[in-house]
Tab-separated table of C-alpha atoms and ligand atoms in Angstrom:
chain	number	residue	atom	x	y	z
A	920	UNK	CA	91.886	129.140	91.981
A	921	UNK	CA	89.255	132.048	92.203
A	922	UNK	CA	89.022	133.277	95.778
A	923	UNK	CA	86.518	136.638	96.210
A	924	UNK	CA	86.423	138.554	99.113
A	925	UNK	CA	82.758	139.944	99.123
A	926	UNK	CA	81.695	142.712	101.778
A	927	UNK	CA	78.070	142.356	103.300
A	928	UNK	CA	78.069	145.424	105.282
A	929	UNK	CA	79.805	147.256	108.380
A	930	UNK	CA	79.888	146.748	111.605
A	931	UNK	CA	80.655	148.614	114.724
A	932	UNK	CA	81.784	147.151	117.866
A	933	UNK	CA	83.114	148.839	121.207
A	934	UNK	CA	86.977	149.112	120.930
A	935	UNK	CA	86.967	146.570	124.207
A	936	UNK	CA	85.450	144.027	122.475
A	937	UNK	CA	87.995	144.019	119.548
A	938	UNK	CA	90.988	144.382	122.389
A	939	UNK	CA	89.521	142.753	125.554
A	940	UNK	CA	90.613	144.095	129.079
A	941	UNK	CA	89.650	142.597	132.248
A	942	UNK	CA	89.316	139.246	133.914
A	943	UNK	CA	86.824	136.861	134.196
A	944	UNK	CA	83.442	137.780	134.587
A	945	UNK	CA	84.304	141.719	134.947
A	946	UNK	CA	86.025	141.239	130.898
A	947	UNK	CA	82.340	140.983	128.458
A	948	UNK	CA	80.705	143.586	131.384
A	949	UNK	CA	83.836	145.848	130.617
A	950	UNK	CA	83.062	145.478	126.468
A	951	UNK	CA	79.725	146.519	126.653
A	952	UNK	CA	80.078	149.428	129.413
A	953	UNK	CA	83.304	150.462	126.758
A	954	UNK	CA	82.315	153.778	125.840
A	955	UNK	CA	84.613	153.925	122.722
A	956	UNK	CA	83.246	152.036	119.724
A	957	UNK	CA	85.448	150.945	116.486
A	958	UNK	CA	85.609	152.415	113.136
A	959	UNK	CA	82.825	151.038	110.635
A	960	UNK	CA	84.791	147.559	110.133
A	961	UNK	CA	83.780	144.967	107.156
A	962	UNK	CA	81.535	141.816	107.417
A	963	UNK	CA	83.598	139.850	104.765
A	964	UNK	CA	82.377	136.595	103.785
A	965	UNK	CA	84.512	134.153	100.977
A	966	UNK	CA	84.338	132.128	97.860
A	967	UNK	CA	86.356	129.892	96.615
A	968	UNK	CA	85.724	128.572	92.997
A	969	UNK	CA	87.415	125.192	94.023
A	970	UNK	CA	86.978	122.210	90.896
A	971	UNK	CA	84.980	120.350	93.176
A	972	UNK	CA	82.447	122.616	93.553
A	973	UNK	CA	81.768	126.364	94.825
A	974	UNK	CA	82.743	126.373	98.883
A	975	UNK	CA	81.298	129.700	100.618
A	976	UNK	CA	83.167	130.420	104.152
A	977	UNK	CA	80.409	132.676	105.928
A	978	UNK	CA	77.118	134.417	104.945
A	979	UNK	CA	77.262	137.871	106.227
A	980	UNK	CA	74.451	139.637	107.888
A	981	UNK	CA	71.148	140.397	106.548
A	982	UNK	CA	69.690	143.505	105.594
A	983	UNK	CA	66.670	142.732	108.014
A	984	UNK	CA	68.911	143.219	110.934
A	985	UNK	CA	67.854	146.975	110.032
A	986	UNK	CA	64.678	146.331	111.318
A	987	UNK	CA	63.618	147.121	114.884
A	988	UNK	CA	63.014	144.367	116.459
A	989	UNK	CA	65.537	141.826	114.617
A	990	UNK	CA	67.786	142.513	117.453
A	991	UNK	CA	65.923	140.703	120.975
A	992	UNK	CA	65.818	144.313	123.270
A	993	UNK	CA	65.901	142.775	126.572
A	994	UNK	CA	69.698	141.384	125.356
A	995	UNK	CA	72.521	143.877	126.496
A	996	UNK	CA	74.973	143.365	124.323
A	997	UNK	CA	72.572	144.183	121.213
A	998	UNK	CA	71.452	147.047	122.933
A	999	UNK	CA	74.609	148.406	124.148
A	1000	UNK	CA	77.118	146.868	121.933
A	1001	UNK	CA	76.936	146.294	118.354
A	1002	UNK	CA	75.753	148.650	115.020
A	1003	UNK	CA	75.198	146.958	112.117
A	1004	UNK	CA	74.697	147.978	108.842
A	1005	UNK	CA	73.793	146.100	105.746
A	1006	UNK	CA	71.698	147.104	102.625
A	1007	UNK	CA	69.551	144.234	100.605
A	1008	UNK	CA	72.351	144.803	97.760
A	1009	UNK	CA	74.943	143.895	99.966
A	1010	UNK	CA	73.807	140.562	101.199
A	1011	UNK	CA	75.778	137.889	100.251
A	1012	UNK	CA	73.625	136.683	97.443
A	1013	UNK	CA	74.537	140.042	94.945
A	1014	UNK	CA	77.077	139.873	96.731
A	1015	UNK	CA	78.273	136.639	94.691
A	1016	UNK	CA	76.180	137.694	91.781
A	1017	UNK	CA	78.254	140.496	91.277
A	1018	UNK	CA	81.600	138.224	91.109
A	1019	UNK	CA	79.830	135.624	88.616
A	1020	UNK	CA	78.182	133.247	90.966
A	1021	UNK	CA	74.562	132.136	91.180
A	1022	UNK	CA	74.065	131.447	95.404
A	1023	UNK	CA	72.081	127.949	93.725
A	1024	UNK	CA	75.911	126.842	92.429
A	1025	UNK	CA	77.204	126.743	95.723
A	1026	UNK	CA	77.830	123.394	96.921
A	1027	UNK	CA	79.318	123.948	100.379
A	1028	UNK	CA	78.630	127.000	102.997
A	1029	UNK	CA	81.005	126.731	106.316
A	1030	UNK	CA	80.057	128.705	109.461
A	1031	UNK	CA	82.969	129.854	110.995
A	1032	UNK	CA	80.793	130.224	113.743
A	1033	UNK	CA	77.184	131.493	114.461
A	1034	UNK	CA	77.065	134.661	115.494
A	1035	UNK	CA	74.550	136.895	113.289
A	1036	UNK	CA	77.055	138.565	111.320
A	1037	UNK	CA	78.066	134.923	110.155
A	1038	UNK	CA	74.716	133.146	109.829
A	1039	UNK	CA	72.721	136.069	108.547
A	1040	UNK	CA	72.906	135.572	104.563
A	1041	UNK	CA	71.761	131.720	105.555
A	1042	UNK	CA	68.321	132.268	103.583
A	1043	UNK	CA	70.686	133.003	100.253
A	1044	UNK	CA	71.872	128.996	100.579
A	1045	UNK	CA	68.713	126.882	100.597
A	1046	UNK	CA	70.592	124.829	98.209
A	1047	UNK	CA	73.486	124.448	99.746
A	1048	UNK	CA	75.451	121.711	101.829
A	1049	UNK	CA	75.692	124.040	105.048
A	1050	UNK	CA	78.468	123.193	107.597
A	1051	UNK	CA	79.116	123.716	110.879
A	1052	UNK	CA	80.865	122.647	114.479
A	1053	UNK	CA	78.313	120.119	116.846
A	1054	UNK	CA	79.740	122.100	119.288
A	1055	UNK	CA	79.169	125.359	117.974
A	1056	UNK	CA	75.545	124.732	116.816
A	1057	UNK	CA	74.289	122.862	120.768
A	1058	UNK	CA	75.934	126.383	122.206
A	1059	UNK	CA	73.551	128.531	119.539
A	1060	UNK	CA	70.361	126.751	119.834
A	1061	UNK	CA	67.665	127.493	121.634
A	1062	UNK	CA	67.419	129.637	124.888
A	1063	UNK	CA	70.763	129.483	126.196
A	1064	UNK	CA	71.668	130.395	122.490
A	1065	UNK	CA	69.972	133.248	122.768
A	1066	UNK	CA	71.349	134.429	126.314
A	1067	UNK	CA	74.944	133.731	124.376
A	1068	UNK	CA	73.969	136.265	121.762
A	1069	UNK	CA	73.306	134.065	119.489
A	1070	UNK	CA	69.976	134.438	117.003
A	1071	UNK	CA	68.674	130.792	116.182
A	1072	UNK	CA	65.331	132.368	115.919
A	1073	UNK	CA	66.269	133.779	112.446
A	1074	UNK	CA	67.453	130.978	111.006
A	1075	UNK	CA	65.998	129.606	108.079
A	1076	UNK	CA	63.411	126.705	108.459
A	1077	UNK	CA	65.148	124.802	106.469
A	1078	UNK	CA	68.706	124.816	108.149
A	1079	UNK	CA	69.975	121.399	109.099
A	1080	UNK	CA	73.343	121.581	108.863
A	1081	UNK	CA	75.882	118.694	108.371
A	1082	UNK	CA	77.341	118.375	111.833
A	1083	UNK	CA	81.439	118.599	112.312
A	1084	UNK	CA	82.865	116.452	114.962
A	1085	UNK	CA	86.329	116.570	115.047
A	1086	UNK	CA	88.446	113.529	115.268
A	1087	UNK	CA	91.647	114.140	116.341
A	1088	UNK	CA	93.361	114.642	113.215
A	1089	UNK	CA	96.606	117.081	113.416
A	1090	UNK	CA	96.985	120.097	111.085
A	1091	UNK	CA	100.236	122.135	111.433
A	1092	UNK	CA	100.096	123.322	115.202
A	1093	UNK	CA	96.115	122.552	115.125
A	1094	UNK	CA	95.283	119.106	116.672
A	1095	UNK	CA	92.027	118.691	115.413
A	1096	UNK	CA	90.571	119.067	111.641
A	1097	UNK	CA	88.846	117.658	108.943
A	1098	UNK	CA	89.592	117.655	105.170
A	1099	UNK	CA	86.286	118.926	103.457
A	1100	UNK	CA	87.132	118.402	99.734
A	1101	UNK	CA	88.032	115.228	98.327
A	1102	UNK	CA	91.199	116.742	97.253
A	1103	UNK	CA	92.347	117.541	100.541
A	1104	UNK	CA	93.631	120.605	99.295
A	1105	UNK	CA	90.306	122.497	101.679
A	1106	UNK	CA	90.364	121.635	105.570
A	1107	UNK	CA	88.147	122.718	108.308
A	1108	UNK	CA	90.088	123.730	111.227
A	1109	UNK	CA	89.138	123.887	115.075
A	1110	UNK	CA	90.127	127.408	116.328
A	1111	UNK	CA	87.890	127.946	119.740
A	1112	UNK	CA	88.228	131.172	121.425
A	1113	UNK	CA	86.128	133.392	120.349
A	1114	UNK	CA	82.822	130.831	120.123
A	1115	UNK	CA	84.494	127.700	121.669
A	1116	UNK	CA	82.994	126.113	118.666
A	1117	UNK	CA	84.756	128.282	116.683
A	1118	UNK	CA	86.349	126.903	112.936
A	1119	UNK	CA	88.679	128.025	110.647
A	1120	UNK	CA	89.195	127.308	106.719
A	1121	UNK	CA	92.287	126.759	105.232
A	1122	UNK	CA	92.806	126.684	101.410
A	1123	UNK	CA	96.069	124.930	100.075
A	1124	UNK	CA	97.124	127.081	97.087
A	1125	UNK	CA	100.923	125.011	96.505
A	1126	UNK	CA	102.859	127.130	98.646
A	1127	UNK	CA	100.284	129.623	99.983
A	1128	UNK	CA	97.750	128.614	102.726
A	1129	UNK	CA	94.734	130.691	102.730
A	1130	UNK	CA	93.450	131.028	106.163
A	1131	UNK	CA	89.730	132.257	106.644
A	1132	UNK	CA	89.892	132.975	109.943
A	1133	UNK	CA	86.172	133.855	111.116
A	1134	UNK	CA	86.784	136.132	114.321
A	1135	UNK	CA	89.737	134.202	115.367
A	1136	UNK	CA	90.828	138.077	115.834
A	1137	UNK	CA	89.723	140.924	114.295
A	1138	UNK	CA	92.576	141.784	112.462
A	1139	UNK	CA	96.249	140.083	111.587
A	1140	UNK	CA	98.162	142.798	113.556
A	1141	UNK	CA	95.869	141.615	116.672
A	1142	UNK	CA	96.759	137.791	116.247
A	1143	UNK	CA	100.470	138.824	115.435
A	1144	UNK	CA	100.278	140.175	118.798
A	1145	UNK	CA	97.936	137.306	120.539
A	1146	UNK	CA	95.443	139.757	121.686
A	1147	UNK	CA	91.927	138.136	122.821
A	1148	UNK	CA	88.595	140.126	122.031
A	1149	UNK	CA	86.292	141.287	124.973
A	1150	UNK	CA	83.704	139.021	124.218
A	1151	UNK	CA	85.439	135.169	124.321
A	1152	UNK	CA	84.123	132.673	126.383
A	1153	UNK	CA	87.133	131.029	127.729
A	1154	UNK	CA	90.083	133.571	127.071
A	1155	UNK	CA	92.791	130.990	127.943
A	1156	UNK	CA	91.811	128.630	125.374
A	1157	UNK	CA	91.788	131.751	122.685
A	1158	UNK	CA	95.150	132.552	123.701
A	1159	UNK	CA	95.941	129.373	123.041
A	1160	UNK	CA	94.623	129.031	119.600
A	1161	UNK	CA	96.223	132.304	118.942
A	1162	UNK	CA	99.522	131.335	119.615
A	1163	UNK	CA	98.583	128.262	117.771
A	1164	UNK	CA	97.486	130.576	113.958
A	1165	UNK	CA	100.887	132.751	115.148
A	1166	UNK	CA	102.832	130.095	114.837
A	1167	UNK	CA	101.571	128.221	111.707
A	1168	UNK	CA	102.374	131.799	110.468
A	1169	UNK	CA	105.806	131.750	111.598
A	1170	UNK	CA	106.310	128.557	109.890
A	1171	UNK	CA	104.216	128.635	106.828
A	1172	UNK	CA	103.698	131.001	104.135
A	1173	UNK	CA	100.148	132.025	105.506
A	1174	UNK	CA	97.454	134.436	103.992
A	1175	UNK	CA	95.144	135.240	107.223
A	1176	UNK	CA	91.821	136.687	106.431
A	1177	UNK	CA	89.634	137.778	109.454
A	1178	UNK	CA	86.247	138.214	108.635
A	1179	UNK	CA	86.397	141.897	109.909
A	1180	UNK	CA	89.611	143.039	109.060
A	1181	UNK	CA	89.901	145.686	106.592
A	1182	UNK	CA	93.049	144.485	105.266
A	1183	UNK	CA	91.590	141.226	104.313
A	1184	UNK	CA	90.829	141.965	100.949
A	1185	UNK	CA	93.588	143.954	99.474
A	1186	UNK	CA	96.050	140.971	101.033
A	1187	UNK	CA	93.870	138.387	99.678
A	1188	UNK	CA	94.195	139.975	95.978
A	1189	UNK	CA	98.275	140.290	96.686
A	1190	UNK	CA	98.277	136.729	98.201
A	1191	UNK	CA	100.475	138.922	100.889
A	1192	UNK	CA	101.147	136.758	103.976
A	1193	UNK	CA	101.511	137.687	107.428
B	2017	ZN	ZN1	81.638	136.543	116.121
């Protein structure tokens, strides 16, 4: 099966937030007071050409986040915490264009979660079956979404997403998922940490799982180590689902792909697994 990595962009977060430190409270204050920001890391976003249909895990960010006031000024961690930059060419619609895909083809779009950098190419998919977590989507909305650094004012008028409420149906280590093609071969995978209604996609190639892994971490060599970013809600239960991917890793032949990992791509082509 075709899977395309496709690049909308570069971010920068502080080096904290990638690599939390600190407890409770003190731990997001510490990311955004980090003076130290990362290297210019990827916004990946995925295809997979499954038979059943194009599935598209993540949108990107938008070129409008450019703009002045896309980013709410009164919020601190926009102001003090993240760079983005995106071009309109790099969206996620040429994005796919340039790999052979018309955006109106796509039949499925999962959200690993909604942060901006996620949800951002949304307006590319007005077509499209978009999925993502109940949970995930009640913590975004409105106000309080916005106070969680979440956007929902720039989502599309349109976006109605098909709600995921996981029954407790065991995958590997993960004890709650749901099968999203008929084939079963594509499952949508509860990973909270990071968003506690955080997913993850996982792509059954015979041997090979492909795991899309949203911001699970931002790298493999973090979630070989079980490292939780600076910016998780409830670090304990990202730990958890850490040690959770680790494992699976440990005892499957696993391809992880973190939306912001540089490596992503490269290991993706290679099918190298962690
Ligand atoms: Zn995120």
């Amino acid at each position: 099966m075709r899977v395309h990595a496709l690049q909308t962009g570069t971010v920068l977060v502080k080096t904290r937030q990638r690599e939390g430190v600190g407890r409770g409270p003190m731990r997001p204050l510490r990311t955004m007071l980090d003076r130290e920001w990362t290297e210019p890391l990827p916004i990946h976003a995925f295809a997979i050409e499954h038979p059943e249909g194009v599935i598209v895990i993540d949108t990107g960010e938008t070129a409008r986040a450019a703009q002045p006031r896309y980013f709410p000024r009164w919020h601190p961690y926009f102001r003090l915490a993240v760079r983005v930059s995106v071009t309109p060419e790099q969206e996620i619609g040429p994005a796919l264009r340039a790999v052979g895909i018309e955006p109106e083809d796509v039949r499925w779009v999962v959200l690993t979660h909604l942060h901006t950098d996620h949800a951002g190419g949304l307006a590319h998919f007005p077509r499209s079956e978009v999925l993502v977590s109940r949970t995930e989507h009640e913590n975004a909305s409105g106000f309080m979404g916005q106070l969680r650094g979440y956007l929902p004012q720039h989502w599309p008028d349109w976006f109605a997403p098909r709600m995921i409420d996981f029954p407790s149906e065991p995958f590997g280590p993960f004890p709650e998922s749901v099968p999203l093609t008929d084939a079963g071969d594509v499952r949508i995978v509860a990973t909270p940490g990071h968003t506690n209604g955080h997913v993850s996609v996982v792509l059954a190639e015979g041997d090979v799982l492909v795991f899309f892994a949203g911001d699970a971490s931002y790298d493999q060599e973090l979630m070989l180590r079980e490292v939780v970013d600076g910016v998780a809600p409830d670090p304990a239960k990202a730990r958890e689902t850490l040690s959770r991917i680790h494992r699976f890793a440990r005892d499957a032949s696993l391809v992880y792909l973190p939306a912001h990992d540089p490596g992503a791509a490269d290991r993706l082509a290679a099918r190298a697994t962690a």
